[in-house]
Coordinates of C-alpha atoms in Angstrom, one line a residue:
X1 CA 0.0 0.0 0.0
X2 CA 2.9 3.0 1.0
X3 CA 4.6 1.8 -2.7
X4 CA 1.6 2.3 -4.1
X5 CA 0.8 5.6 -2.5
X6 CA 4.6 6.8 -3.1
X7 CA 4.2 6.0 -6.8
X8 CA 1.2 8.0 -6.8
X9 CA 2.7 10.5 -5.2
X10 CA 5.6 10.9 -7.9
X11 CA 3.1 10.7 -10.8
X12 CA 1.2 14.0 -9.2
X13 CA 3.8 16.0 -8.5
X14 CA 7.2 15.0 -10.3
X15 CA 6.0 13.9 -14.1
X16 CA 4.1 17.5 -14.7
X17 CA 7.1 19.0 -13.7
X18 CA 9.0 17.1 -16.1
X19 CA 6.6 17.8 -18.4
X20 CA 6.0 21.2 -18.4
X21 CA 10.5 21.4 -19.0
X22 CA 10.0 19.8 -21.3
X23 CA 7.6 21.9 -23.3
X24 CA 9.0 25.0 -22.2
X25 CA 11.9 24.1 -23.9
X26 CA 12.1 24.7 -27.5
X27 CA 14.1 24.0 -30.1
X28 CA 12.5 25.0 -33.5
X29 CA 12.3 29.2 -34.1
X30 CA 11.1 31.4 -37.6
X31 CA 12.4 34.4 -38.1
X32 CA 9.3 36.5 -36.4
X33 CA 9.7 34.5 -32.9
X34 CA 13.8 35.1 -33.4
X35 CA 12.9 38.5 -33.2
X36 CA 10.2 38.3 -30.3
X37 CA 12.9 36.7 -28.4
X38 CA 15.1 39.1 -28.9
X39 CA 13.4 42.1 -28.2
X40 CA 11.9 40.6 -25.0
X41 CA 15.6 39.1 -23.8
X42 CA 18.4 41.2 -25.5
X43 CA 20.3 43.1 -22.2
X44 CA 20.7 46.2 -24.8
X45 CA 16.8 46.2 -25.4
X46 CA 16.3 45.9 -21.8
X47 CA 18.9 48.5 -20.8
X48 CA 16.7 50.7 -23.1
X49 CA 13.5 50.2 -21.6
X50 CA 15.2 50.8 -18.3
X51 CA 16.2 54.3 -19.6
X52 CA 12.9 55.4 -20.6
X53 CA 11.5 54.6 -17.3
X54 CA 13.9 56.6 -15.3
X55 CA 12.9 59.4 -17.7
X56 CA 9.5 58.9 -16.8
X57 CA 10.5 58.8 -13.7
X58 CA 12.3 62.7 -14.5
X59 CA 8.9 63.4 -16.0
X60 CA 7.0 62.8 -12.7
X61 CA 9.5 64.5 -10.5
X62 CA 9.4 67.4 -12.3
X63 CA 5.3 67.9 -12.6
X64 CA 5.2 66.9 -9.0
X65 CA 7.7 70.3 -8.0
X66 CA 4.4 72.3 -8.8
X67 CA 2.4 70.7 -5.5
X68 CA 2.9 72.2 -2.4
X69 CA 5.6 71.5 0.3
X70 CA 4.6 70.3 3.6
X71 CA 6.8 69.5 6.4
X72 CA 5.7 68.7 10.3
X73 CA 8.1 68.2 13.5
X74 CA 7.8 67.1 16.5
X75 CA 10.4 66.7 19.3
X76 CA 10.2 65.8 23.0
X77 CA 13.1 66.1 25.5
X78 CA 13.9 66.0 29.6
X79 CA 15.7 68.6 30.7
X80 CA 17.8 68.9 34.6
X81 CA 19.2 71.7 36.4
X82 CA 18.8 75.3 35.5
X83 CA 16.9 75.1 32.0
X84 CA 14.6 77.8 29.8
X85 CA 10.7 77.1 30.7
X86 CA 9.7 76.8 26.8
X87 CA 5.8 78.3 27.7
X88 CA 7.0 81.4 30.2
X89 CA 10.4 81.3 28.4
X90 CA 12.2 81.9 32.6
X91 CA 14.8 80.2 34.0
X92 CA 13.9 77.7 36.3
X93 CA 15.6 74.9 38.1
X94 CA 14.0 71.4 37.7
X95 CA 13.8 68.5 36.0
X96 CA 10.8 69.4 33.0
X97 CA 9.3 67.5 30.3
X98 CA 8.7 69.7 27.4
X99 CA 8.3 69.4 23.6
X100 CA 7.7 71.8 20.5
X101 CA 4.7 71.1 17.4
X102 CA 5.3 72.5 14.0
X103 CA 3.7 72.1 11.0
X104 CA 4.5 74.3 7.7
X105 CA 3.7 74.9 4.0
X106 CA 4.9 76.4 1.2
X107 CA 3.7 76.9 -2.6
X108 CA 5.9 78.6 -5.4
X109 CA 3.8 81.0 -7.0
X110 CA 6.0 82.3 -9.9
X111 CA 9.8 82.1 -10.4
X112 CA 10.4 82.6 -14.2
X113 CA 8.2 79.7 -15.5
X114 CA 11.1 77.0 -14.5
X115 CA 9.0 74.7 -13.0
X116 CA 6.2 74.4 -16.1
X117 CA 9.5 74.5 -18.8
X118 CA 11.5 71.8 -16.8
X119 CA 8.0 69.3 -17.2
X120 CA 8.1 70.7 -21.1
X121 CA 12.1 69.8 -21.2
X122 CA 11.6 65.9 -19.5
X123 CA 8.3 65.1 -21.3
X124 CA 10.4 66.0 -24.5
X125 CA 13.3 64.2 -22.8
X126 CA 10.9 61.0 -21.9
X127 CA 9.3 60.9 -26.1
X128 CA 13.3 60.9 -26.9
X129 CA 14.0 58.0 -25.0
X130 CA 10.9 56.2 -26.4
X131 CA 12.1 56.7 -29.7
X132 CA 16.0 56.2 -29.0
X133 CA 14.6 52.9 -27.5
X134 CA 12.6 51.9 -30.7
X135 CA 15.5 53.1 -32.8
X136 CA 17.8 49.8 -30.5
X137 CA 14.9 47.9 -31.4
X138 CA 15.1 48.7 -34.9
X139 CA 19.1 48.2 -35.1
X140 CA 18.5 44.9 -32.7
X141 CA 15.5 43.5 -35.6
X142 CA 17.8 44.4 -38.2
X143 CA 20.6 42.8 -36.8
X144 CA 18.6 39.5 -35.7
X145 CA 17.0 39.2 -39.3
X146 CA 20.7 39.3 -40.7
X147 CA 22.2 36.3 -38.4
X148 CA 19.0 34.8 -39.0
X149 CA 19.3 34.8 -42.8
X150 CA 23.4 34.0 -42.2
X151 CA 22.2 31.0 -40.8
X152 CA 20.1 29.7 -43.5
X153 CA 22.9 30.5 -46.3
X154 CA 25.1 28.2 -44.1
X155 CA 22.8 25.6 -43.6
X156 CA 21.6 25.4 -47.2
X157 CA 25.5 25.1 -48.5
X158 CA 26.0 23.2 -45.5
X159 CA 23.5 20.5 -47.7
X160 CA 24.9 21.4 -50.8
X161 CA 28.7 20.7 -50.4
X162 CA 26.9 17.5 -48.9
X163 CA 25.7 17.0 -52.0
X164 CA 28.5 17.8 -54.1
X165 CA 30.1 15.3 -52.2
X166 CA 27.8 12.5 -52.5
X167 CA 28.5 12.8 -56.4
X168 CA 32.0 12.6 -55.6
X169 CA 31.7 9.6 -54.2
X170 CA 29.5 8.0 -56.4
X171 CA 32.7 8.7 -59.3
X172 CA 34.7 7.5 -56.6
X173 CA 33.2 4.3 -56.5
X174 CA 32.7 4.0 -60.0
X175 CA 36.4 4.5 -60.5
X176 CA 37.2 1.9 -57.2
X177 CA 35.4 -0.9 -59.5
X178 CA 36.8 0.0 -62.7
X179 CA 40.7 0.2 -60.6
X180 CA 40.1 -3.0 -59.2
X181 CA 39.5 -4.6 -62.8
X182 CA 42.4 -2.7 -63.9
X183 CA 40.3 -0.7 -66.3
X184 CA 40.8 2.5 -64.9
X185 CA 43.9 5.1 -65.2
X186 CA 45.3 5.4 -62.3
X187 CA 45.8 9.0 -62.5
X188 CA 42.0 9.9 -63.1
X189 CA 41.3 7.4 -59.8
X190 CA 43.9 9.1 -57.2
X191 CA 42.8 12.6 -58.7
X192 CA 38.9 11.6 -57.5
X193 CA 39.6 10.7 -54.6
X194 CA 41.7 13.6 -53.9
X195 CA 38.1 15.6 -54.9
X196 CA 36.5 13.4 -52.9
X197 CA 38.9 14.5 -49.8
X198 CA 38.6 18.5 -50.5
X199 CA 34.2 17.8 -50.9
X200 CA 34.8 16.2 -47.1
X201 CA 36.7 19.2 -45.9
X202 CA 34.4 21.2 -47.7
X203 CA 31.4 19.9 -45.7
X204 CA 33.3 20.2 -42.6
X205 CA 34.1 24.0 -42.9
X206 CA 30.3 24.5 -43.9
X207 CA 29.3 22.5 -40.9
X208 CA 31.8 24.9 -38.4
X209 CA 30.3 28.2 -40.4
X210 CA 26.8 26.8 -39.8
X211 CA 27.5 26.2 -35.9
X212 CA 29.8 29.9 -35.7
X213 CA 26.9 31.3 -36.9
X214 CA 24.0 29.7 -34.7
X215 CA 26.2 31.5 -31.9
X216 CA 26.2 34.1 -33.4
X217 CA 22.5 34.0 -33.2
X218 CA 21.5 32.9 -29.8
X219 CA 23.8 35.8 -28.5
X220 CA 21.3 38.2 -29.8
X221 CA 18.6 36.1 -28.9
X222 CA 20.2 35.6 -25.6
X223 CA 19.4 32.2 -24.7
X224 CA 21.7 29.3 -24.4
X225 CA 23.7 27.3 -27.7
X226 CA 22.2 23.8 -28.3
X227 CA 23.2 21.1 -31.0
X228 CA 19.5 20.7 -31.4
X229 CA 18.5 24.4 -32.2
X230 CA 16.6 24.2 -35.7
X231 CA 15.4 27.3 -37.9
X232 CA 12.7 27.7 -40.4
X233 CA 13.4 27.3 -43.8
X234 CA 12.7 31.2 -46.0
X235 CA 11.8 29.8 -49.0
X236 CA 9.8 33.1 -50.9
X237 CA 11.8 34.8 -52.9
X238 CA 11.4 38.8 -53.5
X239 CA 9.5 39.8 -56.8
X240 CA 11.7 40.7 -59.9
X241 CA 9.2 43.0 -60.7
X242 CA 8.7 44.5 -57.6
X243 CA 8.8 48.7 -58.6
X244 CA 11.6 50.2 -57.0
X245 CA 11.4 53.7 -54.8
X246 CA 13.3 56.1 -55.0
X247 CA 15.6 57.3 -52.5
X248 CA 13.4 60.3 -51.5
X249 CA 10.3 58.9 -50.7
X250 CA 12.1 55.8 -48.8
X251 CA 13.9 58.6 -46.6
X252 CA 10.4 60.3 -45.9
X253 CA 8.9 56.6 -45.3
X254 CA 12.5 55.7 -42.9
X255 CA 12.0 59.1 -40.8
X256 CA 8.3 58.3 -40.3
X257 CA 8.5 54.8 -39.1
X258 CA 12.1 54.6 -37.4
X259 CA 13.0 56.0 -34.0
X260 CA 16.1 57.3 -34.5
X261 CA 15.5 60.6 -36.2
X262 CA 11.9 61.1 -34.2
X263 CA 14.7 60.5 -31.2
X264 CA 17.1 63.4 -32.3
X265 CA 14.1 65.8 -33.1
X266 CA 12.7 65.1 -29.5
X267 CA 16.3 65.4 -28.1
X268 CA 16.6 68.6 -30.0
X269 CA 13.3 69.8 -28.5
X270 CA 13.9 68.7 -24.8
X271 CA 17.5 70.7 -25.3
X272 CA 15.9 74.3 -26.6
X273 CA 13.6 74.0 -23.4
X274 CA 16.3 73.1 -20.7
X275 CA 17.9 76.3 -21.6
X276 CA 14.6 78.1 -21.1
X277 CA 14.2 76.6 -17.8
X278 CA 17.8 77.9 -16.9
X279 CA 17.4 81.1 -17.8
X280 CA 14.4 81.8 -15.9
X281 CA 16.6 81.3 -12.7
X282 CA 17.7 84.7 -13.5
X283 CA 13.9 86.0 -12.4
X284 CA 12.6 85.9 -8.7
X285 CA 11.0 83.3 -7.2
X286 CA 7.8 84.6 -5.4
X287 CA 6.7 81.8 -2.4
X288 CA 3.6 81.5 -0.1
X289 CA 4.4 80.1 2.8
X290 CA 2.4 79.1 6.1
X291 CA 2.9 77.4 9.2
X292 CA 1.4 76.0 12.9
X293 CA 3.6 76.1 15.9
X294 CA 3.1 74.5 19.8
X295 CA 4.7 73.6 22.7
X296 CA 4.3 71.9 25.6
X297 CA 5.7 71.6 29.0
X298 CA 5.4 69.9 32.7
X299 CA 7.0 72.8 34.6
X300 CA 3.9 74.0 36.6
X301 CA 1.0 72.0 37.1
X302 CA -2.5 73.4 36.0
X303 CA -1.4 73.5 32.8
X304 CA -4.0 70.3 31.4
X305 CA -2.7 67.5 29.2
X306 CA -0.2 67.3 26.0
X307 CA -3.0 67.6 24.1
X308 CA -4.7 70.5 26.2
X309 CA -1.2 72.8 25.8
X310 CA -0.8 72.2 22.2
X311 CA -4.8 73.8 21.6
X312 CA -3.8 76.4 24.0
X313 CA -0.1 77.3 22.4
X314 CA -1.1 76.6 19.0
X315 CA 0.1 79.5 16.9
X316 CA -0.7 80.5 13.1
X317 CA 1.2 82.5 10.4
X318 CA 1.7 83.0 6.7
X319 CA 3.9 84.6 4.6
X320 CA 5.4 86.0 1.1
X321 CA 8.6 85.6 0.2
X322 CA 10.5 86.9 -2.8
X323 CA 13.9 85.9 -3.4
X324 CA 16.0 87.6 -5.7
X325 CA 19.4 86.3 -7.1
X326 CA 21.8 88.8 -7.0
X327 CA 25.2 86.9 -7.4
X328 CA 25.4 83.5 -6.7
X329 CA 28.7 83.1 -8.3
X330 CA 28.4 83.6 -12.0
X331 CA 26.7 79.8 -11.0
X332 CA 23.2 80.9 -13.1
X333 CA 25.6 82.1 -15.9
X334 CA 27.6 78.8 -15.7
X335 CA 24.4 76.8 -16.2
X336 CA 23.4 78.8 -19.2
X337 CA 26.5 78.4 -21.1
X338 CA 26.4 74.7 -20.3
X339 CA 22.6 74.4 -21.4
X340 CA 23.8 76.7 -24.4
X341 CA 26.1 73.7 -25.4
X342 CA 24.2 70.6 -24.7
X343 CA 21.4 72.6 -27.2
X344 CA 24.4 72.7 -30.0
X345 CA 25.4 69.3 -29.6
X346 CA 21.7 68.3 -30.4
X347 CA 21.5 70.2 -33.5
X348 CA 24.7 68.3 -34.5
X349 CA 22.9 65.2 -33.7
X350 CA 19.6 66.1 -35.5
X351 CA 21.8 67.7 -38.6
X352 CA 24.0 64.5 -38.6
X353 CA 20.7 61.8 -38.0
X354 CA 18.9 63.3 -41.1
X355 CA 22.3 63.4 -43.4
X356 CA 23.2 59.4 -42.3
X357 CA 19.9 58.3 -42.5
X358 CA 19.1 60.0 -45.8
X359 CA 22.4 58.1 -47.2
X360 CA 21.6 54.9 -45.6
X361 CA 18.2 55.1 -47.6
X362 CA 19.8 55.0 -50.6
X363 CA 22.3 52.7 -49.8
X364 CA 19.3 50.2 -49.2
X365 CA 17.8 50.7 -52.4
X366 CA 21.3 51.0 -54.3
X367 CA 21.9 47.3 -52.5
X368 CA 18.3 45.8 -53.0
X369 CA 18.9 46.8 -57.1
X370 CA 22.5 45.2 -57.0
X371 CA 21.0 42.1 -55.1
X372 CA 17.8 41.6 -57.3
X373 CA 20.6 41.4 -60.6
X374 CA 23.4 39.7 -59.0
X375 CA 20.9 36.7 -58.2
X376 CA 19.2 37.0 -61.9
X377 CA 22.6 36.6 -63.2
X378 CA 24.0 33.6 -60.6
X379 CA 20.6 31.7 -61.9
X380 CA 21.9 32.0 -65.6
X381 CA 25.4 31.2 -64.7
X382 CA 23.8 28.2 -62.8
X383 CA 22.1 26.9 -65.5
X384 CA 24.3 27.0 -68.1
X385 CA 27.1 25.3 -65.4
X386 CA 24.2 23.0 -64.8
X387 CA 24.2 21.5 -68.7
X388 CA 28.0 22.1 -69.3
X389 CA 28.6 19.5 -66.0
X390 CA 25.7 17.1 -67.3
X391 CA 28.2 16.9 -70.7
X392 CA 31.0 16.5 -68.7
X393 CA 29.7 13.3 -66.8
X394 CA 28.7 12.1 -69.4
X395 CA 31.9 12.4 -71.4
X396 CA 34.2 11.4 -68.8
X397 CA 31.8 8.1 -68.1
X398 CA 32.6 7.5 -71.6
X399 CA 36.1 8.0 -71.3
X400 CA 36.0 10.9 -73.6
X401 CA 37.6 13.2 -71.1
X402 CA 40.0 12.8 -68.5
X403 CA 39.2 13.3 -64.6
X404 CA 41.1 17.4 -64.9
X405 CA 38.5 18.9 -67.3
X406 CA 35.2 17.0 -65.6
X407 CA 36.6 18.1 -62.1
X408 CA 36.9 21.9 -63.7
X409 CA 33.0 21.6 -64.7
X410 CA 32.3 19.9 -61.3
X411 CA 33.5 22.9 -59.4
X412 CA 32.4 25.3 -61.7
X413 CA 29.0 23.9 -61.2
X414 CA 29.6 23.4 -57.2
X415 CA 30.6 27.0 -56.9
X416 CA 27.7 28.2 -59.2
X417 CA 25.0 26.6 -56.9
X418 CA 26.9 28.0 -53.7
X419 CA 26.9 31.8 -55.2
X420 CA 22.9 31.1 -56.1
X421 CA 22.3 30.6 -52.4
X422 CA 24.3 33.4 -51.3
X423 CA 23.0 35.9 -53.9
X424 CA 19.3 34.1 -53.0
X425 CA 19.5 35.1 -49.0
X426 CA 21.5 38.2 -49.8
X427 CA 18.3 39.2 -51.8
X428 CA 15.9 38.4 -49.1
X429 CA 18.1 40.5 -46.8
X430 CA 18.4 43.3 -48.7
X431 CA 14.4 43.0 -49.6
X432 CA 13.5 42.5 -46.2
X433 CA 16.0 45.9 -44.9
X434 CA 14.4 47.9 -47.4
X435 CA 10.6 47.1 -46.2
X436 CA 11.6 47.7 -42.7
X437 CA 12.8 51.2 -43.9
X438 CA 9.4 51.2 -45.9
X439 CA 7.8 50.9 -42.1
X440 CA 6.4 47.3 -43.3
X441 CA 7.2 45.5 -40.1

């Protein structure tokens, strides 16, 4: 009966565990959950979003500056020996009890609209680090869709050079047979079989660029490197006939839909705004104050309670204060020139975001043109290589040519069908870059 129980036991509470690691661990990603993962675990995305809060943060500081200050205090002490009566303020000589009450406000009615231009200046500050965060997203998508697509270029010549190899071998064996009859030149057998040795290295550089590059990948991704990490096949291929944009419109598209120039604009803006909120230190600050003060003491008896001499000492007041700055050591002035500067720098940044990112538009489209023909040509060289090596294996099976001239047209072919995948990815890259730009997420 206890075995039976303990075995029950286990299957309650130890299989769904098992279980549930074992579904929560996955293997298989496309390129859309690559970037999910990314964005949710990359420490520079995270870092990011931490920024923006603490300007939040800022933001809510500086609105809450306009509320009113209030303050109370409270203190209680025993005094011996000769000591001030607090409520007849005489010198007496006992051992008292006494304590003091106060409670006070204070409101800033004007000084030089700093207050409402500092809440201007951080919720321009916070919309920059919004969009200086979506602009790491942006760089962090871009960046994942690349390793991504590096990935599948190495897996799929990863399966060609296994390929190319398996014909190899096939000659290999073919020459083996005809070697061991004593039918075959020697010199055509040993050259095939050093092919056959370069196709194996071949396969075993692909496999380390394929692995290097799956790194490569989880490091952005941020989760561990497994053997058994698997990636969806991208098997569309852009449209040939897709109409190209120009440059222009792309940039106008690129400044609407990425974060980095909405991010130097809102910089710019936050800037202009902290050096009005300097400069209206220079004006007075005009204050409303108000306070309530009591104290209390055991001195004489007759008195009444704590409670009884704080009601009967309790005293009001109010007041308005204006506070002029006269010379606080050129410190206002210092300030000025420094908010003066920090103003400059973003105009550099703005002028310099809208340059780069106006080249970097047409850099995309002057890549996504060079990629569209370099991959219509590689599929003409392909299949033209692709009938020239079907001669050649025939030919050489005949013994019409020697092993030299059908290895030249196996390579040519090999390294044809390699440069389509490259070109083919490339492509999809550059296609993919240019949408992004286009604000097609």
């Amino acid at each position: 009966m206890d075995t039976l129980k303990k075995f029950f036991l286990t299957f309650i509470y130890i299989i769904p565990l098992f279980v549930h690691g074992q579904d929560s661990t996955k293997t298989h990603y496309t390129l859309e959950e690559c970037i999910a993962l990314a964005l949710k675990n990359n420490a520079d995305a995270q870092k990011s979003a931490s920024s923006t809060s603490l300007a939040k943060v800022d933001l809510n500081q500086a609105k809450a500056r306009l509320l009113p200050t209030i303050d109370g205090y409270l203190s209680h002490g025993i005094n011996t020996g000769l000591v001030t009566d607090p409520i007849t303020n005489t010198n007496i000589s006992q051992n008292i009890s006494s304590g003091s009450q106060q409670l006070s406000a204070s409101l800033t009615l004007f000084n030089g609209l700093n207050r409402l231009r500092t809440i201007r200046q951080q919720a321009y500050a916070y919309e920059a680090y919004q969009n200086d965060e979506q602009r790491v997203k942006d760089n962090l998508t871009m960046d994942v869709i690349l390793a991504y697509l590096q990935v599948i270029t190495a897996r799929d010549i990863l399966e060609q050079t296994k390929q190319q190899r398996d014909v190899t071998q096939k000659q290999v064996e073919r020459l083996t047979t005809l070697n061991n009859d004593g039918a075959a030149d020697p010199g055509e057998f040993y050259d095939m079989q050093g092919q056959y040795s370069g196709d194996q290295l071949a396969v075993l550089t692909a496999a380390n660029t394929l692995k290097s590059n799956i790194v490569i990948l989880t490091q952005l991704l941020n989760i561990p490197y497994a053997d058994e990490l698997s990636f969806e096949a991208i098997d569309q291929i852009p449209s040939a006939s897709t109409d190209m944009m120009d440059s222009e419109t792309l940039y106008q598209h690129a400044a609407t839909s990425l974060g980095i120039l909405k991010a130097a604009e809102l910089s710019k803006k936050s800037a202009i705004y902290g050096l009005k909120a300097t400069r209206s230190l220079y004006f007075p600050t005009l204050s409303l104050g108000a306070g309530l003060d009591s104290r209390y003491s055991n001195s004489t008896t007759g008195r009444g309670t704590y409670w009884d001499q704080v009601q009967d000492n309790l005293g009001k007041g109010a007041s308005l204060t204006l506070s002029i700055p006269i010379l606080g050591g050129l410190q206002r002035r210092m300030d000025v020139a420094r908010a003066k500067i920090y103003l400059h720098n973003a105009e550099i940044d703005l002028e310099n975001a809208k340059n780069n990112l106006q080249q970097q538009s047409a850099q995309v489209l002057f890549n996504l043109q060079t990629a569209k023909e370099k991959y219509q040509e590689q599929q003409k060289q392909v299949e033209a290589y692709k009938e020239s090596f079907r001669i050649a294996e025939v030919q050489f099976e005949a013994g019409a040519i020697n092993s030299v001239e059908y290895l030249q047209q196996k390579n040519k072919y090999d390294q044809a069908n390699i440069g389509l995948t490259v070109t083919q990815y490339e492509w999809q890259l550059r296609q993919r870059i240019a949408n992004y730009y286009n604000g097609d997420r």
